[in-house]
Short mmCIF file of C-alpha atoms in Angstrom, two decimals:
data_model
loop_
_atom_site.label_atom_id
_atom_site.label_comp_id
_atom_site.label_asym_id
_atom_site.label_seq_id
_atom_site.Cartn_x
_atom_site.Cartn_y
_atom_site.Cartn_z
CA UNK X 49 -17.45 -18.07 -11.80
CA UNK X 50 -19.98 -16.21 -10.01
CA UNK X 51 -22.94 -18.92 -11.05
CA UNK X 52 -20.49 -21.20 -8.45
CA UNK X 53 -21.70 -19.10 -5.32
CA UNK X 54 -24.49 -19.81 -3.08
CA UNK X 55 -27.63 -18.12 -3.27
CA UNK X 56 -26.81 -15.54 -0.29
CA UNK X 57 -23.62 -15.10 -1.62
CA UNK X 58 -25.26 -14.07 -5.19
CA UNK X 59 -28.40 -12.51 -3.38
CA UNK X 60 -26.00 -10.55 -1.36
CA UNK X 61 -23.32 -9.01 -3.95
CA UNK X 62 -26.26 -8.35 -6.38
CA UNK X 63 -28.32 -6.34 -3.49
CA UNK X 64 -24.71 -4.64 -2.78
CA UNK X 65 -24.57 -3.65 -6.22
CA UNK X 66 -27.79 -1.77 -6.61
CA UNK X 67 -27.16 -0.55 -3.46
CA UNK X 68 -23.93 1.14 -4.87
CA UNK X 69 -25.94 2.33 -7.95
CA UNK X 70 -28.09 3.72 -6.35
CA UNK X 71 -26.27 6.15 -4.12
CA UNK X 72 -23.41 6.20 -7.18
CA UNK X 73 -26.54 8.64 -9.01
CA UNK X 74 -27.82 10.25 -6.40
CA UNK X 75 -25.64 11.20 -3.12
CA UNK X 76 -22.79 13.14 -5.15
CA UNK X 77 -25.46 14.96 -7.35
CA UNK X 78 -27.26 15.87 -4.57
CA UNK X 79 -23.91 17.86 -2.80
CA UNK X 80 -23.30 19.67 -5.90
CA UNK X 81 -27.24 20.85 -5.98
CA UNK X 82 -27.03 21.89 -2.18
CA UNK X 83 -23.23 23.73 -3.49
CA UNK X 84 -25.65 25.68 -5.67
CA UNK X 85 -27.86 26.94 -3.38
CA UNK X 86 -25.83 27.58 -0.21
CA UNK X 87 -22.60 29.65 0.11
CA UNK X 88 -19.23 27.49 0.08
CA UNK X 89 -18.79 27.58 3.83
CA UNK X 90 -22.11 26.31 4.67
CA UNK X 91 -21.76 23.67 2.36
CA UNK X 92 -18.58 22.53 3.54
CA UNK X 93 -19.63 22.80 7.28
CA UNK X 94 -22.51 20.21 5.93
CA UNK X 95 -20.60 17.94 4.22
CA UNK X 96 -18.35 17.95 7.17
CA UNK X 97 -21.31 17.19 9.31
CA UNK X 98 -22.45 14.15 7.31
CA UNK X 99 -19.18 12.23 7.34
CA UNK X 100 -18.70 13.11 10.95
CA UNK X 101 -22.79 11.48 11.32
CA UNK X 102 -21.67 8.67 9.07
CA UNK X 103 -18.69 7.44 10.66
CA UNK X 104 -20.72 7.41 14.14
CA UNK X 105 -23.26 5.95 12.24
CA UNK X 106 -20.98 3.02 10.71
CA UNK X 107 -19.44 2.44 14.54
CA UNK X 108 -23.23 2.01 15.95
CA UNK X 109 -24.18 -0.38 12.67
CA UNK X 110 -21.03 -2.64 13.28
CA UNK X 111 -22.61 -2.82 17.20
CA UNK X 112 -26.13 -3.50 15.73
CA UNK X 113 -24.64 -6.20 13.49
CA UNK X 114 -22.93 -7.98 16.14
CA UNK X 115 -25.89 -8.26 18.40
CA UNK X 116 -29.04 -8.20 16.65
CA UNK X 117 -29.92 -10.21 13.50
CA UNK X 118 -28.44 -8.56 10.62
CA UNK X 119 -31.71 -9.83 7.59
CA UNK X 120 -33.43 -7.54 10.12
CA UNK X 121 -31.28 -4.43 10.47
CA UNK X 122 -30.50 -4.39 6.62
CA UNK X 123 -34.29 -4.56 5.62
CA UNK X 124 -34.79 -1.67 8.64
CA UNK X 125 -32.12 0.48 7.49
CA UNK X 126 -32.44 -0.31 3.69
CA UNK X 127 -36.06 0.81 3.84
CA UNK X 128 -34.94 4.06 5.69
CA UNK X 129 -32.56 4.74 2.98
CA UNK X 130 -35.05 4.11 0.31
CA UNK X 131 -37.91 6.62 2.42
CA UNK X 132 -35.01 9.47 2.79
CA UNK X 133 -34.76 9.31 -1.33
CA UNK X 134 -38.33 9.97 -1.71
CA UNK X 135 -38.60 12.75 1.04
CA UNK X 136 -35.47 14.26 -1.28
CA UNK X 137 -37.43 13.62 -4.04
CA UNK X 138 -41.09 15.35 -2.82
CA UNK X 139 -38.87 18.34 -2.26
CA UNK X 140 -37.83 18.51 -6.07
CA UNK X 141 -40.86 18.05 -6.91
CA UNK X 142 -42.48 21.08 -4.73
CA UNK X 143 -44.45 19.25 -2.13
CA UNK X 144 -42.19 20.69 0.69
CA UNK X 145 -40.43 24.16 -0.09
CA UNK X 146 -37.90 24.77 2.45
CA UNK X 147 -34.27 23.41 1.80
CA UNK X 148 -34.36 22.42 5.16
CA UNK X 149 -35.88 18.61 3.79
CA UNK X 150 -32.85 18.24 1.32
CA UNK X 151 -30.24 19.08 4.29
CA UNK X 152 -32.55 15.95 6.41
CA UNK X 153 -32.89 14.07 3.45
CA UNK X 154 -28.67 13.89 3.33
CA UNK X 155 -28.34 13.57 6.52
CA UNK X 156 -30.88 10.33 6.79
CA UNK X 157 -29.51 8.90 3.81
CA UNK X 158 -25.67 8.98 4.84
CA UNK X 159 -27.27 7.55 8.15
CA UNK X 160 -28.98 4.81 7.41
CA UNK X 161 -26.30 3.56 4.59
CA UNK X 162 -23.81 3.68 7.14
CA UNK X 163 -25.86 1.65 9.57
CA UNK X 164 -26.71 -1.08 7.51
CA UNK X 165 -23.16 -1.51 5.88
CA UNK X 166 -21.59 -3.49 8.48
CA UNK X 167 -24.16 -5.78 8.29
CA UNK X 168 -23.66 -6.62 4.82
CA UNK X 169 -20.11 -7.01 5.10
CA UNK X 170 -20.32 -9.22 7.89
CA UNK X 171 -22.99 -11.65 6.02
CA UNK X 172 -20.69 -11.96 3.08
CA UNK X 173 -18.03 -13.27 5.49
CA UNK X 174 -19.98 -15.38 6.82
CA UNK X 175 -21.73 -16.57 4.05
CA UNK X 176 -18.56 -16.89 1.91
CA UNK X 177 -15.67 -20.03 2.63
CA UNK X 178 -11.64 -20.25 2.70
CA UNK X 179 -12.46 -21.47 -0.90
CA UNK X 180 -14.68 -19.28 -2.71
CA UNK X 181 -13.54 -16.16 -0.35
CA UNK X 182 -11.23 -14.51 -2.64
CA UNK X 183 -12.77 -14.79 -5.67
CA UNK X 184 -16.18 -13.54 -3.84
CA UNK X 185 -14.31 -9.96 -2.94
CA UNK X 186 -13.14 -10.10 -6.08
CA UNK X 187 -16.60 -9.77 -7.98
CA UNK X 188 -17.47 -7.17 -5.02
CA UNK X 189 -14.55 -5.22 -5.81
CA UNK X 190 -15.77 -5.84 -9.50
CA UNK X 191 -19.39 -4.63 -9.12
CA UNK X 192 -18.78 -1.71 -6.76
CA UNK X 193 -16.77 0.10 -9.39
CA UNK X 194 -19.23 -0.97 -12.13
CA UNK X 195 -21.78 0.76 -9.85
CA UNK X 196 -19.69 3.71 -9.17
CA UNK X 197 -18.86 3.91 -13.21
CA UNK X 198 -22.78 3.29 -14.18
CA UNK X 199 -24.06 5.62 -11.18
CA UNK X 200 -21.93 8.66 -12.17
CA UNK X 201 -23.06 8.44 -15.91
CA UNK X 202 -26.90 8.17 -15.29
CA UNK X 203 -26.24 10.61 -12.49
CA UNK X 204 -24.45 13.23 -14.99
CA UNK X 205 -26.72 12.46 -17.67
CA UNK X 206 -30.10 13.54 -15.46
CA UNK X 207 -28.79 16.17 -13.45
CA UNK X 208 -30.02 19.17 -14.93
CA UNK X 209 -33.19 18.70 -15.78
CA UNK X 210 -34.54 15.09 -14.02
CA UNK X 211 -33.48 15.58 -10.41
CA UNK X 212 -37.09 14.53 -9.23
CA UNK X 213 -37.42 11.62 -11.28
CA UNK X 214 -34.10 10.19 -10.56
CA UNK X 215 -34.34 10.91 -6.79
CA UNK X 216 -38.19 9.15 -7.25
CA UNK X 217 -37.17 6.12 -9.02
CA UNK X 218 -33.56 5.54 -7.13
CA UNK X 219 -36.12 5.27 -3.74
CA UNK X 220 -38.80 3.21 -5.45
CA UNK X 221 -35.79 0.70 -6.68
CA UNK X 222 -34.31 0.85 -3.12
CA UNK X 223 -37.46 -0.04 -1.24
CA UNK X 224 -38.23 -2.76 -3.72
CA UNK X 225 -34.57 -4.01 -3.64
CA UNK X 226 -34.93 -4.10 0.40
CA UNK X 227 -37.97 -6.19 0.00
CA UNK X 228 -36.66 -8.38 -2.75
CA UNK X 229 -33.64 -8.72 -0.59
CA UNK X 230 -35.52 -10.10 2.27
CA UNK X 231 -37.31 -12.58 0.26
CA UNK X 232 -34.18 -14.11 -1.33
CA UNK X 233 -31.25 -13.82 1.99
CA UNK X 234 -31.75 -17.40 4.00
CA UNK X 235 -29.42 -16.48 6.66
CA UNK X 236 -29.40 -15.83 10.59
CA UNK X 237 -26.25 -15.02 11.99
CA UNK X 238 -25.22 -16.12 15.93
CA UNK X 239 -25.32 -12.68 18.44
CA UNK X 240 -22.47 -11.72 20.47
CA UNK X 241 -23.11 -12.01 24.35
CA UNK X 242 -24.16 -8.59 26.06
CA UNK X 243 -21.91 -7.40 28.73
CA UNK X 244 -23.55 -4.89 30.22
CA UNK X 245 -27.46 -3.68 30.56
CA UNK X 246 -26.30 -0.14 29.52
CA UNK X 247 -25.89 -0.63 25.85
CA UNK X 248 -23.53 2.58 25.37
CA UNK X 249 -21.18 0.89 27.68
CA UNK X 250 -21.54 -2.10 25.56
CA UNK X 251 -20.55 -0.78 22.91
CA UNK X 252 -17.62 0.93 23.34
CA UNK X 253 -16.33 -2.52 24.83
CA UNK X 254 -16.99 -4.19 22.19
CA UNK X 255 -14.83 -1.52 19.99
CA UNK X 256 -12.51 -1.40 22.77
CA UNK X 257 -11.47 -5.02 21.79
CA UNK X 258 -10.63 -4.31 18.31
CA UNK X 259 -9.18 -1.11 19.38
CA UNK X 260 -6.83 -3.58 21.60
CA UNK X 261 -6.05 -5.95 18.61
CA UNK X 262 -2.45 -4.77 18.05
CA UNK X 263 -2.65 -6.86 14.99
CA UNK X 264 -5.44 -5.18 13.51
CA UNK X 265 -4.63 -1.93 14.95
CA UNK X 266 -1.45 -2.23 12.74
CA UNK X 267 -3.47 -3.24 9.51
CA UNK X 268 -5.53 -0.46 9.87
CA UNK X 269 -3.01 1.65 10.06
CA UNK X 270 -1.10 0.64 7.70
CA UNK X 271 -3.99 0.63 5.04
CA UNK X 272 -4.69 4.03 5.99
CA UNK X 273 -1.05 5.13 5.17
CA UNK X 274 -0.98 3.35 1.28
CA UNK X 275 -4.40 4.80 0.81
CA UNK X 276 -3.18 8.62 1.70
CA UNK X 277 -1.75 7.87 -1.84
CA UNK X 278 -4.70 7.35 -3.85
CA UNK X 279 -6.41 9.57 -1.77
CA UNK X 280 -4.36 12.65 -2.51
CA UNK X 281 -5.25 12.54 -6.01
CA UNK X 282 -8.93 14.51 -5.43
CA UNK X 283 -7.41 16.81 -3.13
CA UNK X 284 -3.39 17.68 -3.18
CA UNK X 285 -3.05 16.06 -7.35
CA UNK X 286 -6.52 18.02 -8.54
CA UNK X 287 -5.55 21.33 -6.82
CA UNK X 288 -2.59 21.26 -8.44
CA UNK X 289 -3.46 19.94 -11.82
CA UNK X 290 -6.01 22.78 -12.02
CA UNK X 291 -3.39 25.18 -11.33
CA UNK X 292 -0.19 23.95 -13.34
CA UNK X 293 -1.34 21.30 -16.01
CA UNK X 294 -0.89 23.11 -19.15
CA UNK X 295 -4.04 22.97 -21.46
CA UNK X 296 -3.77 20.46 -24.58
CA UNK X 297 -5.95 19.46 -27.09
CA UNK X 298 -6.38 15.79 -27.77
CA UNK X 299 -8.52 15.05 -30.76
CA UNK X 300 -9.98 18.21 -30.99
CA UNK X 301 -10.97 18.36 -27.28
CA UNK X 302 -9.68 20.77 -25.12
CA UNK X 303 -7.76 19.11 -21.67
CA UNK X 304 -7.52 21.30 -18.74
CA UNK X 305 -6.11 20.24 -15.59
CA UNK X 306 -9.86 19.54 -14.48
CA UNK X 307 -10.14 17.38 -17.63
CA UNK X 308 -7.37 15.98 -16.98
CA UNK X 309 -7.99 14.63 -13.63
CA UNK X 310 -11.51 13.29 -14.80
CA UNK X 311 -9.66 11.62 -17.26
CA UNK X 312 -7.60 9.87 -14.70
CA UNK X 313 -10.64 8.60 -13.10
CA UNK X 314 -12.28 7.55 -15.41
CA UNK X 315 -9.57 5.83 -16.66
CA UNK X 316 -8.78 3.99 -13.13
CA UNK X 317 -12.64 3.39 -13.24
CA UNK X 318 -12.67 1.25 -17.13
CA UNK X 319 -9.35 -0.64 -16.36
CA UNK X 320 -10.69 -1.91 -12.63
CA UNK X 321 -14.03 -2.86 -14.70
CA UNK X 322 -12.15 -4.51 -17.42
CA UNK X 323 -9.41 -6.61 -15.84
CA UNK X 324 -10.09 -6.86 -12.56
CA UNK X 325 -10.41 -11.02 -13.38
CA UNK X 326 -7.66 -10.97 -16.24
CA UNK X 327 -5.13 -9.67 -13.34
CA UNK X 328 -6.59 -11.88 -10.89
CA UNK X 329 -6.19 -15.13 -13.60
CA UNK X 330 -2.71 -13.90 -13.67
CA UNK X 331 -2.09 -13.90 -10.04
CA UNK X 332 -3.55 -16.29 -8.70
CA UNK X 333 -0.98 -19.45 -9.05
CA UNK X 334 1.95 -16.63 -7.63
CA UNK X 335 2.67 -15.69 -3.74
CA UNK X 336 -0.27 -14.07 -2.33
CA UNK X 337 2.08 -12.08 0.37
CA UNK X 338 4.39 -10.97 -2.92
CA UNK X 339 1.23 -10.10 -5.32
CA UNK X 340 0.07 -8.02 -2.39
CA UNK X 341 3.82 -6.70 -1.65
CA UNK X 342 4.70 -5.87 -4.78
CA UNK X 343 1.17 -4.73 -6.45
CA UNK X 344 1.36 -2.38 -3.34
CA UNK X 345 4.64 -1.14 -4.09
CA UNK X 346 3.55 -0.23 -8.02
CA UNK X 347 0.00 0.87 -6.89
CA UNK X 348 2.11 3.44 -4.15
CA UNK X 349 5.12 4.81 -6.52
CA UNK X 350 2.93 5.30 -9.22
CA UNK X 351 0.50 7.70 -7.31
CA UNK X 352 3.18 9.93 -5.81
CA UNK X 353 4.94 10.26 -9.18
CA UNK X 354 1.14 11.09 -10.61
CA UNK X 355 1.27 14.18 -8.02
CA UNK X 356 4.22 15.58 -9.38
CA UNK X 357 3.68 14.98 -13.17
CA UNK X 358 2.34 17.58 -15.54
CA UNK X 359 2.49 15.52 -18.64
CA UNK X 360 -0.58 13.62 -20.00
CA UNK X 361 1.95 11.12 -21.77
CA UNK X 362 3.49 9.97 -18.53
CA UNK X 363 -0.10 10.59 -15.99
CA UNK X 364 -1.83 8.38 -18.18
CA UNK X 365 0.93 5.21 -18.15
CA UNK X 366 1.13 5.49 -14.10
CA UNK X 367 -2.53 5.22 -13.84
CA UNK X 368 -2.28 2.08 -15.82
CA UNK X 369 0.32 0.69 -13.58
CA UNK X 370 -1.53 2.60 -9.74
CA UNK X 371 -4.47 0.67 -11.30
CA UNK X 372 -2.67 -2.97 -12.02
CA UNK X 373 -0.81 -2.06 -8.66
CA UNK X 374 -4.89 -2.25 -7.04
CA UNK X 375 -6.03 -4.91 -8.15
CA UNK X 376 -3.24 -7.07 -7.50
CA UNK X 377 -3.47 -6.17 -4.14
CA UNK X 378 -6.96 -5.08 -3.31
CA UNK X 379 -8.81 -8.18 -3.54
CA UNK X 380 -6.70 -10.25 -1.70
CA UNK X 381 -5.73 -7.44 1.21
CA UNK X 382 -9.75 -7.17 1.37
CA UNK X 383 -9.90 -11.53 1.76
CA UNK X 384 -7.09 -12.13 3.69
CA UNK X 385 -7.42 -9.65 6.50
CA UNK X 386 -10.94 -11.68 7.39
CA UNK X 387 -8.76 -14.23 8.69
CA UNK X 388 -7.61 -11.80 11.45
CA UNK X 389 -11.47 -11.23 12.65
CA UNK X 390 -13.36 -13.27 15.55
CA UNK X 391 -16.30 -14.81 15.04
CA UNK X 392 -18.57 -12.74 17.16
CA UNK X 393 -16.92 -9.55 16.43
CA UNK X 394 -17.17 -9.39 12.71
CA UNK X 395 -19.26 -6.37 12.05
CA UNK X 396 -17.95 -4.58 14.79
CA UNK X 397 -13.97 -4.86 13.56
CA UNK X 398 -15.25 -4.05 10.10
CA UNK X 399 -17.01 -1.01 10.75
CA UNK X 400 -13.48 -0.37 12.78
CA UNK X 401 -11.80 -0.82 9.33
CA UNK X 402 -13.44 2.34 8.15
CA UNK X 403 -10.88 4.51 10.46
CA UNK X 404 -8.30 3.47 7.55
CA UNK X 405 -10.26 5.67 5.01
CA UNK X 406 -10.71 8.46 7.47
CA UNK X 407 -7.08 8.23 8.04
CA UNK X 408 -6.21 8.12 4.50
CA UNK X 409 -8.44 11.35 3.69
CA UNK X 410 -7.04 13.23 6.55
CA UNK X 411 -3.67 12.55 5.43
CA UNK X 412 -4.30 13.10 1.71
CA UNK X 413 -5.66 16.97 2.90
CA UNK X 414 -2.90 17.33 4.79
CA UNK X 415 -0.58 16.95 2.20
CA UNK X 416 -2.62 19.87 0.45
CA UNK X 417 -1.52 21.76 3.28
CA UNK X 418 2.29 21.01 3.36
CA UNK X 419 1.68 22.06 -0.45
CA UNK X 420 1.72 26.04 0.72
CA UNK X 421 5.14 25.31 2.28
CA UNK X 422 6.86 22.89 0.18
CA UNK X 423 7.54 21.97 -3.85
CA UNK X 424 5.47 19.08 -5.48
CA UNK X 425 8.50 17.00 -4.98
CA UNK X 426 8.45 16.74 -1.85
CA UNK X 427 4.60 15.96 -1.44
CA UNK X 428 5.28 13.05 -3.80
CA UNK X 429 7.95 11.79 -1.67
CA UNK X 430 5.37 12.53 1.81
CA UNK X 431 3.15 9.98 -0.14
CA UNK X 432 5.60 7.82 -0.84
CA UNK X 433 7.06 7.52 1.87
CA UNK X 434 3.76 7.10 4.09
CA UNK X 435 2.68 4.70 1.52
CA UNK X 436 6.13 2.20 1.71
CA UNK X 437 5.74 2.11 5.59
CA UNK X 438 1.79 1.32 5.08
CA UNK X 439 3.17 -1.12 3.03
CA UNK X 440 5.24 -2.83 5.57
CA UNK X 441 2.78 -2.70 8.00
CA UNK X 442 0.02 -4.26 6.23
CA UNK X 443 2.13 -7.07 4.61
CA UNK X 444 3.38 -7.87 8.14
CA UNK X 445 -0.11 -8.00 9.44
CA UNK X 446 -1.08 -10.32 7.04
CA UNK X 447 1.45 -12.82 7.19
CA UNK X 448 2.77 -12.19 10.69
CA UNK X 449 3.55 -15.48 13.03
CA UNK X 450 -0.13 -16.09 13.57
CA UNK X 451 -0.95 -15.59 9.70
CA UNK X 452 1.37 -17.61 7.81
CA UNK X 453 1.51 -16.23 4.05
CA UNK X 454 0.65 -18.96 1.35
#
């Protein structure tokens, strides 16, 4: 149980968690207010913008994390966070008129999240033991999608009319979490030698090392490949459940294919929430390398059969079984692959990590692009396919010669 943790442990996944809630209620509200009041192109070429910021962003935080004390950086960049809410939030309320402070208020928030999320990832690993590390990602993997659940619903539920006070109270709770935060983290974490005086230099050596890590070059890789499958189900799967899903009505209530994706997720969102621990109790005395394999292998079929179905009787079983396919596999990919990370390079191969999502996304669109020049079933066998060899190459990073599998 979670009461079995240490107090950084606990301090840190709770802090994580209203970290997630926070930006859960606010971030993705705030793109669809900014879609309202600028033209599609401009708010693309922003959105674009931000992830480009916030991947630079996460690259400099992994740095930061490696080579300065991490209590500091996350109260620094937590309290940044927190301020760029409240600048967002003086703007609803009238105090600034331009949009110009919403566009910086995005911008600083993506920014200073970014920069502080290596840090926290890196204290959890060190913070957490070969013992108690599984079952620690597990209740992160567990409260993050709690968050995400929680943070769309108060999100949706304030939108239209309580932008201001939910923008004011999310950076009020963020501050106060930061401090609070502080207060309760006992923890200082060893620094990595500096190489050189200029610190740009520095830094890309210091990613040049992961970059170099054939091992975790491979991983990375390979998660970005099974991830183009869940990926591809809010861009390729949404287009073209909006376009071909014929409209039904289940009791009483009109499903579109808009409806019907949103019914997906939410779905994927309640069955992570609810058995994240009952799959995990279930897995746990089995083959780590074949609950990985094989959840893998369900989690990957049953997303590229989702982006060719049009029936809600057969979407709604493969969720169940992409979702029981995760969490087999998700926890213990997310555990295990700390055992491939040096000591004095945690943050910095973590923050690497993130190129697997940025992979995955750019793979997922492009599969939205094959879409103008090929059927649906062969997009569900691009993700397939992409997915089984992500497969391979994450199971034999794992558990290669240096990593036996238990």
């Amino acid at each position: 149980m979670a009461t079995t943790f240490s107090k950084n442990i606990r301090s840190t996944l709770a802090s994580s968690f209203i970290n997630s809630l926070i930006y859960s209620c606010t971030i993705p509200f705030l793109v669809i207010y900014l879609a309202g009041i600028f033209n599609a192109r401009m708010t693309g070429l922003l959105v674009m913008t931000n992830v480009v910021v916030c991947f630079l962003a996460g690259i400099v935080g992994g740095y930061l994390a490696d080579n300065f004390q991490r209590k500091k950086i996350l109260h620094l960049f937590q309290s940044l966070y927190g301020g760029s809410l409240l600048l967002i939030a003086l703007r609803f309320f009238g105090l600034f008129s331009a949009d110009g402070w919403l566009i910086l208020g995005y911008l600083v928030c993506g920014i200073s999240f970014n920069l502080y999320s290596p840090a926290y990832d890196a204290v959890l690993m060190d913070c957490t033991t070969v013992e108690n590390r599984k079952q620690a990602y597990q209740w992160q993997y567990w409260t993050f999608n709690l968050s995400m659940a929680l943070g769309f619903s108060i999100g949706g539920f304030l939108f239209q009319h309580f932008l201001f006070q939910l923008f004011l109270v999310a950076g009020i709770a963020q501050l106060a979490m930061a401090l609070l935060f502080q207060s309760q983290l006992d923890y200082t974490n060893a620094t990595a030698e500096k190489r050189h005086k200029n610190r740009l230099k520095d830094l890309f050596l210091n990613y040049r090392i992961a970059a170099k890590d054939t091992r975790w070059l491979f991983l990375i890789l390979g998660m970005a490949l099974f991830n183009t499958a869940e990926f591809s189900l809010k861009t390729y799967t949404a287009v073209r459940l909006s376009k071909e899903f014929e409209t039904l009505t289940l009791f009483t209530v009109p499903i579109d294919g808009v409806r019907m994706l949103s019914l997906l997720q939410v779905l994927n969102t309640l069955l992570v929430v609810g058995f994240t621990f009952l799959v995990s109790r279930f897995t746990e005395k089995r083959s780590e390398k074949a609950t990985i394999l094989y959840g893998l292998l369900i989690y990957v079929v049953s997303y590229g059969l989702i982006a060719v179905m049009n029936n809600i009787y057969i979407l709604i079983p493969l969720m169940v079984l992409a979702t029981i396919g995760e969490l087999a596999s998700s926890p213990n990919i997310n555990a295990r692959k700390v055992d491939l990370v040096p000591e004095d390079k945690q943050a910095s191969y973590l923050a690497f990590s993130s190129l697997s999502y940025q992979g995955a996304d750019l793979l997922a669109a492009f599969a939205l692009t094959l879409s103008g020049y090929i059927s649906a079933g062969f997009i569900a066998g691009y993700i397939i396919i992409l997915g089984l060899v992500g497969t391979s190459l994450t199971v034999s990073s794992l558990y290669g010669r240096n990593n036996k599998g238990i």
